[in-house]
Tab-separated table of C-alpha atoms (C1' of nucleotides) in Angstrom:
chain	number	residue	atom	x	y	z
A	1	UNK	CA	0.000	0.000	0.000
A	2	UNK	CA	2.637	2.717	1.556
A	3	UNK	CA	5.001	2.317	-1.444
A	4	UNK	CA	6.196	6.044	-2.053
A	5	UNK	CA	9.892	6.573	-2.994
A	6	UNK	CA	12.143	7.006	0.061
A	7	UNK	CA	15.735	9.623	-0.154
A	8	UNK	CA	18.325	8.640	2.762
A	9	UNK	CA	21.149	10.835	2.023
A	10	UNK	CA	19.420	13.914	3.183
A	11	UNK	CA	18.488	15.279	6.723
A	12	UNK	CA	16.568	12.512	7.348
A	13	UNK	CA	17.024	12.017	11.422
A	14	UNK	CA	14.919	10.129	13.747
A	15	UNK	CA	10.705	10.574	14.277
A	16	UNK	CA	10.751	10.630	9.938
A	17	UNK	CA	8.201	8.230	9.090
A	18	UNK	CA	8.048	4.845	7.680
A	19	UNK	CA	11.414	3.411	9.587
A	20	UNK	CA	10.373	-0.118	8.526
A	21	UNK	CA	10.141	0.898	4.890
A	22	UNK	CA	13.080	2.547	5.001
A	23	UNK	CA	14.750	-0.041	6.297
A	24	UNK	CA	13.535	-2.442	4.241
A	25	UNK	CA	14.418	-0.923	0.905
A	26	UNK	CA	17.955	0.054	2.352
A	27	UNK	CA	18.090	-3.917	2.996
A	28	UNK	CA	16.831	-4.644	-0.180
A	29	UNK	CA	19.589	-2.655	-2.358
A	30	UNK	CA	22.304	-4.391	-0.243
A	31	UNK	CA	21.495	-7.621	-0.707
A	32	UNK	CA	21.409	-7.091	-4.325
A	33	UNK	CA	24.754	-5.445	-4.566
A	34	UNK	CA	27.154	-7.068	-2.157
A	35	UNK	CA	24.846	-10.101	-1.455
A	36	UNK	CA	23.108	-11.009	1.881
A	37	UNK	CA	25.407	-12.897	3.832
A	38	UNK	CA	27.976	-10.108	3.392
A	39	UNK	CA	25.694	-7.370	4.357
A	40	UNK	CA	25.175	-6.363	7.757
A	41	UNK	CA	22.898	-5.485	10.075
A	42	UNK	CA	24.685	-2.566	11.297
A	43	UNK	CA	25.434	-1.504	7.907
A	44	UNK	CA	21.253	-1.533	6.538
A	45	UNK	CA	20.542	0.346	9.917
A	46	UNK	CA	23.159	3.187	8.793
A	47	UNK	CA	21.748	3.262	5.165
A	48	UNK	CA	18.104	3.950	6.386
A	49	UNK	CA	19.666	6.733	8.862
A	50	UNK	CA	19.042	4.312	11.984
A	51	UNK	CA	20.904	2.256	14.653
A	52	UNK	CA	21.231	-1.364	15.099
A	53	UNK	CA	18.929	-1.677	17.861
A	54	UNK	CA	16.308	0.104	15.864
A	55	UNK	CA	16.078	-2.290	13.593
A	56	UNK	CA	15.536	-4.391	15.559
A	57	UNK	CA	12.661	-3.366	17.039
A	58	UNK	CA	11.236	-3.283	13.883
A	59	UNK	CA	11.805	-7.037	12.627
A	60	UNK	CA	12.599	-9.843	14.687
A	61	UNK	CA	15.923	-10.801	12.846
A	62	UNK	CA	17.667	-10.153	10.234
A	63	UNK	CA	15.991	-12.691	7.720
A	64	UNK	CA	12.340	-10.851	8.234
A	65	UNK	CA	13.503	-7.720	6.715
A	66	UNK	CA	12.810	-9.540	3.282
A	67	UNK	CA	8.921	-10.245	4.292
A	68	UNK	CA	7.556	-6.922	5.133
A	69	UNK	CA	5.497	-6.580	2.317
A	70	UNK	CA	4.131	-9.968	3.058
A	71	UNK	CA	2.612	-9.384	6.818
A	72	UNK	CA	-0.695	-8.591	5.720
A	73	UNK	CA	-1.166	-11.578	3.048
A	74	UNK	CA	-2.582	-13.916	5.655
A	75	UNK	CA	-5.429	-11.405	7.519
A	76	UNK	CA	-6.185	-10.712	3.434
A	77	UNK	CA	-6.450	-14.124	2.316
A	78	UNK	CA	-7.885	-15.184	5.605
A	79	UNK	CA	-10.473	-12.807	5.123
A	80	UNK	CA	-11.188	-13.192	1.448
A	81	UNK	CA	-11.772	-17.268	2.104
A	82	UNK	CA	-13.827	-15.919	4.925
A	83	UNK	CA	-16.223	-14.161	2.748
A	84	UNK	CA	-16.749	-16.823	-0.262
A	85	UNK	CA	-19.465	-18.398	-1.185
A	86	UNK	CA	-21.133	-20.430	1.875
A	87	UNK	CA	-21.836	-23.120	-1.204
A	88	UNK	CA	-18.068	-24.003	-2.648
A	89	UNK	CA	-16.320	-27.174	-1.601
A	90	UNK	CA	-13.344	-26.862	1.257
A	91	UNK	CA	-10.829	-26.388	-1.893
A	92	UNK	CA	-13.236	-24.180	-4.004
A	93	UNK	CA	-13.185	-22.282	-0.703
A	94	UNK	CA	-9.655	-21.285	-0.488
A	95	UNK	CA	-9.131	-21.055	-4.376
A	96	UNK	CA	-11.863	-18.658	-4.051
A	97	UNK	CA	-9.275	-16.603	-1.457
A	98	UNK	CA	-6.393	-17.032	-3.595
A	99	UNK	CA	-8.175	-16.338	-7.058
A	100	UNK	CA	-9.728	-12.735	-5.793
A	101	UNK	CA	-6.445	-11.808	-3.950
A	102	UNK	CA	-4.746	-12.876	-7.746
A	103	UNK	CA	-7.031	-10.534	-9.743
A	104	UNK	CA	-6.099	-7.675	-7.465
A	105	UNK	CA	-3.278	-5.490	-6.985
A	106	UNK	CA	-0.828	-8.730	-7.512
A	107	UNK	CA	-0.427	-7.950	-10.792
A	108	UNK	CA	1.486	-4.703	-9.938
A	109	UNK	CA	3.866	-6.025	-7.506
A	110	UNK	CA	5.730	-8.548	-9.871
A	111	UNK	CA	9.048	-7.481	-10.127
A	112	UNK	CA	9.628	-6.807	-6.852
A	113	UNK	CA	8.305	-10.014	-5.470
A	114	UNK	CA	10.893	-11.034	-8.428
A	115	UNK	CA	13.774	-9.324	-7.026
A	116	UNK	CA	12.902	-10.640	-3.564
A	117	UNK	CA	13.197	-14.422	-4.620
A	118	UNK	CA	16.321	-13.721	-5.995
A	119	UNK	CA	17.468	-12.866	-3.119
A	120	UNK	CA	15.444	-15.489	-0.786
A	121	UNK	CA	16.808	-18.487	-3.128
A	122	UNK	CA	20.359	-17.218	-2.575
A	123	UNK	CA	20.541	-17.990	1.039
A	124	UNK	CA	18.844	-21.250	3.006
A	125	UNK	CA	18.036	-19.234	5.757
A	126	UNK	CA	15.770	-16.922	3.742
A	127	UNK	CA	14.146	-19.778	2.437
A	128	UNK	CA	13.632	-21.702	5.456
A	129	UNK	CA	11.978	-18.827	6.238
A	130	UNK	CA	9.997	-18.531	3.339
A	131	UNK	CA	8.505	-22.091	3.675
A	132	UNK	CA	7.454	-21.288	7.328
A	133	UNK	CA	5.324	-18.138	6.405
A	134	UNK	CA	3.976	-20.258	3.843
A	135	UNK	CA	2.553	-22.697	6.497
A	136	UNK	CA	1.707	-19.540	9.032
A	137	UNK	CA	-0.443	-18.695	5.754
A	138	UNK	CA	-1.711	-22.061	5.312
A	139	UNK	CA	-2.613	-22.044	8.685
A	140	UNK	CA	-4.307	-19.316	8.797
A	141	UNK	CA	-6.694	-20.131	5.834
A	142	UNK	CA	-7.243	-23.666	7.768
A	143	UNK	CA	-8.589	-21.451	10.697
A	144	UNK	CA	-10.779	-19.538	7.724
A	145	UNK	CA	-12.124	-22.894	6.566
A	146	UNK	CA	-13.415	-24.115	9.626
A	147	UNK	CA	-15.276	-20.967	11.055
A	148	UNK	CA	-17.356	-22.279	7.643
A	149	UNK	CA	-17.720	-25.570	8.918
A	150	UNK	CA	-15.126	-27.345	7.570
A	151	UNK	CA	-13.822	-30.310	9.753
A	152	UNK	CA	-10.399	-29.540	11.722
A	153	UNK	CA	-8.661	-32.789	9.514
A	154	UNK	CA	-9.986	-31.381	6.613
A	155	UNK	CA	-9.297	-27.745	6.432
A	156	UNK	CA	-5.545	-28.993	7.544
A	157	UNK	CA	-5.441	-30.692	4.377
A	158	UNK	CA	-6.793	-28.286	1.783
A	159	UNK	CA	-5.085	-25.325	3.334
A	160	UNK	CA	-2.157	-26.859	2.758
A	161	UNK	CA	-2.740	-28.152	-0.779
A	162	UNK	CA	-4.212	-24.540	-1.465
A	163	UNK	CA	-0.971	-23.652	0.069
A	164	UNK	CA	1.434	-25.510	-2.270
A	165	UNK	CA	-0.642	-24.683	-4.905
A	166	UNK	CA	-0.102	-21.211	-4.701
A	167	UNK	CA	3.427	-21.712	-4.098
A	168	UNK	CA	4.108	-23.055	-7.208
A	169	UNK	CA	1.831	-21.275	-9.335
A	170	UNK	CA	3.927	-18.212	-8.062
A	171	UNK	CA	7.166	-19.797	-8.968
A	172	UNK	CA	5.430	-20.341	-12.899
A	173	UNK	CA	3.928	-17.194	-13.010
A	174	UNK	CA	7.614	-15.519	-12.112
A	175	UNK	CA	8.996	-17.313	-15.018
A	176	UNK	CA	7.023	-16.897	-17.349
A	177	UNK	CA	6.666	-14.102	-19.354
A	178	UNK	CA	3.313	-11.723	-19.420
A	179	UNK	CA	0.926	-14.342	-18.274
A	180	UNK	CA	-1.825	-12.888	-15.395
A	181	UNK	CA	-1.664	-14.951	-12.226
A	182	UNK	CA	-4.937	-15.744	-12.351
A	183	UNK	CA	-4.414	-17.900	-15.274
A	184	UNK	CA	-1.553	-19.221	-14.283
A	185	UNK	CA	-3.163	-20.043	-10.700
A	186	UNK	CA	-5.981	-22.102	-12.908
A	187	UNK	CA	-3.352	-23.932	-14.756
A	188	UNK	CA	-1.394	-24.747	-11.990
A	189	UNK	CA	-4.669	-25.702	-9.744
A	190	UNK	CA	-6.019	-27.790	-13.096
A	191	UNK	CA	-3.156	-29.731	-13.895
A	192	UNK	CA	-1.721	-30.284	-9.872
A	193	UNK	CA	-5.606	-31.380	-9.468
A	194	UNK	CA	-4.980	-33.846	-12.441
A	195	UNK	CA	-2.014	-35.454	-11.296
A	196	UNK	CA	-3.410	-36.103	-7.984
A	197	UNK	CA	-6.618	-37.606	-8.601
A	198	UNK	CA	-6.542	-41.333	-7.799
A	199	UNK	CA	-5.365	-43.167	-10.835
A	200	UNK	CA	-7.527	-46.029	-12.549
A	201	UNK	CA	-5.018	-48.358	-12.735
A	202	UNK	CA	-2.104	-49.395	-9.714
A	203	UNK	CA	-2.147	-47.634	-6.256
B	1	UNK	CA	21.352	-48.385	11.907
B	2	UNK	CA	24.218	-47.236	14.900
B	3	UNK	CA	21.980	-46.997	17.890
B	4	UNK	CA	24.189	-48.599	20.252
B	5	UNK	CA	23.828	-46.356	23.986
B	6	UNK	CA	26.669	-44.247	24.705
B	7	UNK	CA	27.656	-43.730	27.946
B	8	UNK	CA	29.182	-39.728	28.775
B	9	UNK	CA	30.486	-39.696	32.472
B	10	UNK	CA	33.254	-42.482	32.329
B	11	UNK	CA	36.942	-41.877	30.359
B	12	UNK	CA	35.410	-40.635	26.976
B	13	UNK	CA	38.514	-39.144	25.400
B	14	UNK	CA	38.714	-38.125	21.859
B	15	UNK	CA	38.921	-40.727	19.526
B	16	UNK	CA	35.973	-42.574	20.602
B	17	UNK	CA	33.612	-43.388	18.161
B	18	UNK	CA	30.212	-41.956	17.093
B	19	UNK	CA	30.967	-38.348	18.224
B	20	UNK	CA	27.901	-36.774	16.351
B	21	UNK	CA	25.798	-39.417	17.983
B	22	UNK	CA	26.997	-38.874	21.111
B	23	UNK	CA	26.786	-34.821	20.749
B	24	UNK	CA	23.121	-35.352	19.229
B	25	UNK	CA	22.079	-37.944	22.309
B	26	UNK	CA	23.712	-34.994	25.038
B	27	UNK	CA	21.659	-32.147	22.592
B	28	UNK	CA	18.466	-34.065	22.971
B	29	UNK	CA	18.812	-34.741	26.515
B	30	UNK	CA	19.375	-31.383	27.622
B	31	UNK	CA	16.849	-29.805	25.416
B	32	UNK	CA	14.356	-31.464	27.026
B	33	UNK	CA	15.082	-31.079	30.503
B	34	UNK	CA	16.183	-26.721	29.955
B	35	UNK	CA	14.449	-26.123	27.080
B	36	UNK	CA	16.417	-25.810	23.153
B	37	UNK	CA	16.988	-21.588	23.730
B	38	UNK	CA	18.523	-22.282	27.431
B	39	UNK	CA	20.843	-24.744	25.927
B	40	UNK	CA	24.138	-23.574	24.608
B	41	UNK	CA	26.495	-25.631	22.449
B	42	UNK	CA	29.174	-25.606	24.859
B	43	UNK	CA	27.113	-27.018	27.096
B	44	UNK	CA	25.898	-30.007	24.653
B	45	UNK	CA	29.914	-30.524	23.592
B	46	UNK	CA	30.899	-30.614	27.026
B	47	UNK	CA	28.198	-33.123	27.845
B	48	UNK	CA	29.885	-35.289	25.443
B	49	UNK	CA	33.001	-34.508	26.120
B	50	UNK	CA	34.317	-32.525	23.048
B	51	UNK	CA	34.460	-29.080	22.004
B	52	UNK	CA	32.608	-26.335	20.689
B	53	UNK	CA	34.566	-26.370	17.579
B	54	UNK	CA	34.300	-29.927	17.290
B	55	UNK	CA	30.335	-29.702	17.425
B	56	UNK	CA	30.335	-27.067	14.697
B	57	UNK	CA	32.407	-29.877	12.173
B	58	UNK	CA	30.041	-32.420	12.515
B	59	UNK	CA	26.696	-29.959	12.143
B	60	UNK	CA	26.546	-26.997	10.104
B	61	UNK	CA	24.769	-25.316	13.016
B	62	UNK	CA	22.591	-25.791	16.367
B	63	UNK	CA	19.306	-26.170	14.546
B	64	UNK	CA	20.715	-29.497	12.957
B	65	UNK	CA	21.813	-31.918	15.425
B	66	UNK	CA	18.436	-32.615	15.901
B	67	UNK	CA	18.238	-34.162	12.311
B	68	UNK	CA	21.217	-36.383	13.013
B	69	UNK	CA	18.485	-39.607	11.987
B	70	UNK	CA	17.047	-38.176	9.065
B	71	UNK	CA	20.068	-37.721	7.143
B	72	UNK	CA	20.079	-40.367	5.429
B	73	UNK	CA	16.291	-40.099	4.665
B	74	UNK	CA	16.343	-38.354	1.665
B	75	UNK	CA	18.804	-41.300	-0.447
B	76	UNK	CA	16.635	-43.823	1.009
B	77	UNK	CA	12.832	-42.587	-0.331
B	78	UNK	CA	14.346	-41.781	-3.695
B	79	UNK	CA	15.771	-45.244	-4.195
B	80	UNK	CA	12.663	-46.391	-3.077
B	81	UNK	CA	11.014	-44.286	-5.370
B	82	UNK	CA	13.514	-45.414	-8.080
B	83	UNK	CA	13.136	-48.901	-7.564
B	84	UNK	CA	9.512	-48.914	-8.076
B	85	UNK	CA	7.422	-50.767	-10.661
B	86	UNK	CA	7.449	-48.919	-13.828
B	87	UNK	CA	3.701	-49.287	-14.819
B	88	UNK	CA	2.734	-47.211	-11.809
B	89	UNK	CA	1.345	-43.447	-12.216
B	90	UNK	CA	3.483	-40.469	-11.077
B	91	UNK	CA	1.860	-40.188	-7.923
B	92	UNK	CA	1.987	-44.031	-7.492
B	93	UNK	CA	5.878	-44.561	-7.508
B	94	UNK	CA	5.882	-41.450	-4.718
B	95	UNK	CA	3.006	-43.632	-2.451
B	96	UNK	CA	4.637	-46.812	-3.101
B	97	UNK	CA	8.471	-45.453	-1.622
B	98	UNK	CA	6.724	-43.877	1.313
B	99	UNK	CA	5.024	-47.393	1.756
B	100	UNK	CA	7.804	-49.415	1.635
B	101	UNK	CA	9.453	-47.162	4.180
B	102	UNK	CA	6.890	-47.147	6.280
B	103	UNK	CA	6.510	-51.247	6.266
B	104	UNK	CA	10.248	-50.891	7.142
B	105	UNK	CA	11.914	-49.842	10.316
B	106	UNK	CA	9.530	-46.625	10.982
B	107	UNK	CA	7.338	-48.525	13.800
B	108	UNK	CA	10.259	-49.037	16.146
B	109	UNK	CA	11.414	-45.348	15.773
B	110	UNK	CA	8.015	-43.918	17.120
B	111	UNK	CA	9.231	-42.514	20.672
B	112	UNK	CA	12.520	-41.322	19.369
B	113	UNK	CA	10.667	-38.979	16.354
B	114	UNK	CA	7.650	-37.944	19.545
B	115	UNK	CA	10.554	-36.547	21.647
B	116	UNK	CA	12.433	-34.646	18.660
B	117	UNK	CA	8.998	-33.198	17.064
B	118	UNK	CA	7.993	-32.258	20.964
B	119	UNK	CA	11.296	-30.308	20.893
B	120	UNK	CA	10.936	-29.129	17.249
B	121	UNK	CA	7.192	-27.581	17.820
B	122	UNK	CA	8.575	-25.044	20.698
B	123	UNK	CA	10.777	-23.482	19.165
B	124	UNK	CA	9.645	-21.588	15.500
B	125	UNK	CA	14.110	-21.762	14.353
B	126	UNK	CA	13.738	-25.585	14.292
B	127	UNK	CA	10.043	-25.518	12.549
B	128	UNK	CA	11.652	-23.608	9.498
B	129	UNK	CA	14.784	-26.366	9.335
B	130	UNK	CA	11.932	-28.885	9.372
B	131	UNK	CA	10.230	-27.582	6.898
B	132	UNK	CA	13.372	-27.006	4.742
B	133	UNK	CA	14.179	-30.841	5.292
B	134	UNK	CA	10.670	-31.844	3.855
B	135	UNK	CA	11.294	-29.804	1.009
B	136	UNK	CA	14.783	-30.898	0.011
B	137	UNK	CA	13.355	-34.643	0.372
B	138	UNK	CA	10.597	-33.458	-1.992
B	139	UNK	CA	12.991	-32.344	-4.298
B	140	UNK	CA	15.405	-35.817	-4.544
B	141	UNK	CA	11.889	-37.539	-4.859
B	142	UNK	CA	11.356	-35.231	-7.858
B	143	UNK	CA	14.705	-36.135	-9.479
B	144	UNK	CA	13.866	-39.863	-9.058
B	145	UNK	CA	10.414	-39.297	-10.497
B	146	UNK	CA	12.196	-37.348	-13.790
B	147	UNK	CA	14.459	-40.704	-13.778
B	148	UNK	CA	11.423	-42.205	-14.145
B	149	UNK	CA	10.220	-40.289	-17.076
B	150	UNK	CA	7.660	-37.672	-15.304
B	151	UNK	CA	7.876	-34.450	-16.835
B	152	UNK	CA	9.559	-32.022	-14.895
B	153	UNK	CA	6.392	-29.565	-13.596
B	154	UNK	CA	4.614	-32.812	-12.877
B	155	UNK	CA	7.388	-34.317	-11.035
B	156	UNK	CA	7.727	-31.330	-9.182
B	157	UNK	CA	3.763	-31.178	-7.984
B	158	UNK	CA	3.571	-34.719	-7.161
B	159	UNK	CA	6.522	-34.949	-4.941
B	160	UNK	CA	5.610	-31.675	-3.407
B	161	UNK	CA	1.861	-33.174	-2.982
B	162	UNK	CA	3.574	-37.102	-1.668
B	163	UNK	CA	5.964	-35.105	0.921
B	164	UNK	CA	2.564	-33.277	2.881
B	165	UNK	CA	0.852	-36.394	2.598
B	166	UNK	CA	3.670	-37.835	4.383
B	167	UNK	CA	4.311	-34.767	7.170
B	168	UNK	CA	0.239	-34.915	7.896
B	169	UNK	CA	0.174	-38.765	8.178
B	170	UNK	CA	3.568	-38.476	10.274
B	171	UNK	CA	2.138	-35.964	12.623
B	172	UNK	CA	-1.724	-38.402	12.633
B	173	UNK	CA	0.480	-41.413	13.420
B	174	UNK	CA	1.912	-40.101	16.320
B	175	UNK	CA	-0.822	-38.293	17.752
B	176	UNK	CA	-3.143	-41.433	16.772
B	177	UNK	CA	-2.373	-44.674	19.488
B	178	UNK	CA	-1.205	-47.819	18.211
B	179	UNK	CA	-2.211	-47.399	14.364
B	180	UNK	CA	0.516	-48.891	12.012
B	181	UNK	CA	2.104	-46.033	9.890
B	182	UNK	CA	1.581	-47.605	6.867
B	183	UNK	CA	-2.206	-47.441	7.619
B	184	UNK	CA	-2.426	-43.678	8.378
B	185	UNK	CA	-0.422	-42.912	5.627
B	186	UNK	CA	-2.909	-44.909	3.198
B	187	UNK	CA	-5.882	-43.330	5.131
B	188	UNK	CA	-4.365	-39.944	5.197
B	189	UNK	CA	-3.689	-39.801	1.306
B	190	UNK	CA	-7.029	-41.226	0.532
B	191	UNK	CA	-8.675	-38.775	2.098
B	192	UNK	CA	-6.786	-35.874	0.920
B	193	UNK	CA	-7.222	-37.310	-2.345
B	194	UNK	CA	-10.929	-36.935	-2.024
B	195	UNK	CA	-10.819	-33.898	-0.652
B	196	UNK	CA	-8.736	-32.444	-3.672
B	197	UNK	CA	-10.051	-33.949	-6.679
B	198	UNK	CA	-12.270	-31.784	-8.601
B	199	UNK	CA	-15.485	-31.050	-7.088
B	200	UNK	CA	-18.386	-31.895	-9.062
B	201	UNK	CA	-20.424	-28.774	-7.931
B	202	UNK	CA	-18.420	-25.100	-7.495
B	203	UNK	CA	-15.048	-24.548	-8.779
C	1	DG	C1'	61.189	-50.103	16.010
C	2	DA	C1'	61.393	-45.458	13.718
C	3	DC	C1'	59.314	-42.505	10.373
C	4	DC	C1'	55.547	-40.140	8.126
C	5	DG	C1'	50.816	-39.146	6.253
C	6	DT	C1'	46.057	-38.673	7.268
C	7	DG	C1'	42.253	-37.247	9.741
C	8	DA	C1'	39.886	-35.893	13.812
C	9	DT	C1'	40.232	-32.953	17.664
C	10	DG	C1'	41.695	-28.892	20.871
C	11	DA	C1'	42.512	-24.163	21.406
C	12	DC	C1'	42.206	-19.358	20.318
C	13	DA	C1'	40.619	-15.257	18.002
C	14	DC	C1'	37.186	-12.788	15.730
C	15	DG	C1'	33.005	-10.765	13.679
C	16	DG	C1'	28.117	-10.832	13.467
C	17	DC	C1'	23.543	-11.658	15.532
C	18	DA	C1'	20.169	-10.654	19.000
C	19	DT	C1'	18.571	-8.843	23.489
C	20	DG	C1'	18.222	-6.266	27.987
C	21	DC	C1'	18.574	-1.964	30.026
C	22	DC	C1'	18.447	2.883	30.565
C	23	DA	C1'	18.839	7.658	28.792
C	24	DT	C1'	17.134	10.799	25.441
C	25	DC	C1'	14.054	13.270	22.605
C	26	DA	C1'	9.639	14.659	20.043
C	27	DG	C1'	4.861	15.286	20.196
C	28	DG	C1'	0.290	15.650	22.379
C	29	DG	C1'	-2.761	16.443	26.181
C	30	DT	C1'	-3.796	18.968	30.535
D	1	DA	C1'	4.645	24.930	32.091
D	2	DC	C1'	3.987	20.127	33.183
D	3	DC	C1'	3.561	15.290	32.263
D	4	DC	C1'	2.738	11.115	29.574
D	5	DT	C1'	3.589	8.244	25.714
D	6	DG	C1'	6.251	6.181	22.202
D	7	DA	C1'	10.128	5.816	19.258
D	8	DT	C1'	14.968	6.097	19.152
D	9	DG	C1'	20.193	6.101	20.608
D	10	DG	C1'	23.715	4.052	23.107
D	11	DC	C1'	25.936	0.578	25.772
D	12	DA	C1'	26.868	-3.974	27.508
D	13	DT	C1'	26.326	-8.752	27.122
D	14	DG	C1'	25.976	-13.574	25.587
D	15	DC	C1'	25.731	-16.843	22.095
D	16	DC	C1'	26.489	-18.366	17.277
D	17	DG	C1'	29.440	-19.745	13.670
D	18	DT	C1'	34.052	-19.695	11.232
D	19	DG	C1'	39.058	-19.289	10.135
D	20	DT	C1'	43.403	-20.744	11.603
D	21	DC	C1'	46.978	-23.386	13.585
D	22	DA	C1'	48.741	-26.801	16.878
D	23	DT	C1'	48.121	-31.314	18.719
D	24	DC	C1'	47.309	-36.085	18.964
D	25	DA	C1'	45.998	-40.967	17.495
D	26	DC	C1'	46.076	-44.399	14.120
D	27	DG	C1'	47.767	-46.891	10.120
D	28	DG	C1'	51.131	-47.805	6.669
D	29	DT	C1'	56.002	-48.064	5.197
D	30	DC	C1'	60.744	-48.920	5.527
DNA sequence: GACCGTGATGACACGGCATGCCATCAGGGT
DNA sequence: ACCCTGATGGCATGCCGTGTCATCACGGTC
C-alpha cells in the first residue's frame, strides 16, 4: 500500500516516518549489490539513517527484513476465504481466497516479489523462512475454513494443498513471461488437481 | 542403523567413536530437561566430552543436530522411489516409496521422532529447518520421479503433494495410538485425495 | 622399532547476531 | 509549564558460527 519513494542521504534524522520501509528498501539494495550474507545489520541500519537496535525493534531478525510486504497476506487471504461463497467445496473455498487476492493489486507487484526471490533463493536461511510463512499462511486459511464448517482434519489438508498450490503457481507465473496470475493459478490448480486424482489403474 | 547407547560420564577421550551421535544424544537430553533456547552448544559438547569447535564440524549449526536420523532419509525414499514398478502413475511410484518405508523400520522409531517433534514444535528456528528438510526430500523424490520419465512440472507437484501427505500422516500417526504407519499414511492420502479432486459442484 | 601421512580434535581469536537496560528526545494532552 | 507516551540512541552482554593453527591418534612403510 505505503510504497512512495524514500531519499536517505538527506536530513533525514529520527521521528521521519516509515522506519520499517526505510529499512527495508535500504536492505533490499544491499542484498542485491554485495549479497546477503555479506551485508550487515549494522550496515542496513546506517543506510536507512538508523541504529542497530532500531532495527531491531522493527523485525525480529535479520531474515524478516525480506517479508515486510508480506505481513498482511494472511489477515487478506484469511479474510477473502472468509467471505466466499457459503456453497463451494473446502478447496473451491480457499481457491476462491487465492483467485480474488490474484485478480487484485498482484499484478502490480511482480518485479519486486521477483527481485525478492532472488534474493530469498540465494541464502537457506531466507528460504527456510519462506517455507514457514507459507505454512503460518496455510494455517491461517485452515482457521478460515473451519469458522465455515469445515472439519479440523480437513481444512488442515486443503489449506495446505491450497498452500502448495499457490506456491508453485507463483514460482510459474515468475517465469514466465506476461501471463496474469490468475491464469496461471488455474493452470497450476487444473493440472496439480490432475495429477493427484486417484489413478484407474495401480495404487 | 548405529543406535548402540553411549555412555558420557566415564573416560570418553577423543577418539571414541560416534561423536555426532553422542553430541546429538547430550543435545536431545538437555533440550528437554532446559528447554532448546537455554541450551548452549558448549554445554551439549561438554556433555559429550568434546568441544565447541568440534560440534560445529560435525553440524553446520545448532538447529541441525536434531536431524542427526534423518540424514540419510532423503537417499533412502528416492531409491525407493527409483526402484519402483514402472507401470505405476506419477503419484503411485511417490506412495509406493513412502510405503515401503513405512513397512520398514519406521514402527520401532516412534518414541525417538515424539521426543524430537515435541522439541521441534517449541521453538519456530527448528520448525523452518523442518520444513526445509521436507522440502529438500521433496525435491530428490522429484529427481527420481524425472528418472522415471515424469515431466519435470509434474514431477515437481507430485513430490511436493507425496511429501505433505507424508508430514500430515507423520504428525496423525503419532498423535493417533497404536495405528501402524503404513495405515495412516494410506488413510491420510485417501482422504486428501478426495478432498482435492475436482469437485463436481463449485469450482 | 622409527618414520611419516592422514584425519579428527583442541585451542584461540574474531566478527556478526540478538537482546536487555536505561537515557534521550519529540509530540500531544492537561 | 507540566507530564505522559512512544520511538529512538547508546551501551553492555551472551551466544552463534568460522578461520586458523597446533596437537594427537592411528595406520602404513621402511
Amino acid at each position: 500500500m505505503a510504497c512512495r519513494v524514500i531519499e536517505y542521504g538527506g536530513a533525514m534524522s529520527r521521528w521521519a516516518p516509515d522506519a520499517a520501509l526505510r529499512l527495508e528498501r535500504a536492505a533490499v539494495e544491499l542484498f542485491t549489490v554485495q549479497g546477503y550474507a555479506a551485508t550487515s545489520v549494522p550496515q542496513i541500519a546506517a543506510r536507512a539513517g538508523l541504529t542497530t537496535r532500531t532495527f531491531f525493534r522493527h523485525f525480529p531478525d535479520k531474515r524478516d527484513v525480506l517479508f515486510l510486504r508480506e505481513r498482511e497476506l494472511p489477515g487478506v487471504v484469511a479474510a477473502l476465504v472468509a467471505g466466499a461463497p457459503a456453497f463451494l467445496s473446502p478447496l473451491g473455498l480457499v481457491m476462491h481466497g487465492f483467485e480474488a487476492m490474484a485478480t487484485g493489486p498482484f499484478e502490480g507487484w511482480r518485479e519486486d516479489i521477483r527481485s525478492r526471490r532472488a534474493i530469498i533463493g540465494s541464502d537457506q536461511g531466507l528460504r527456510e523462512r519462506e517455507l514457514l510463512k507459507n505454512v503460518l499462511l496455510g494455517e491461517v486459511i485452515s482457521e478460515a475454513l473451519e469458522r465455515h464448517g469445515v472439519d479440523g482434519d480437513e481444512a488442515r489438508m486443503v489449506a495446505r494443498y491450497g498452500v502448495t498450490v499457490f506456491e508453485l503457481a507463483l514460482t510459474d507465473w515468475l517465469q514466465a513471461d506476461g501471463s496474469a496470475f490468475v491464469d496461471v493459478l488455474h493452470s497450476t490448480a487444473y493440472r496439480m488437481g490432475r495429477l493427484v486424482r486417484p489413478a484407474r489403474q495401480g495404487e
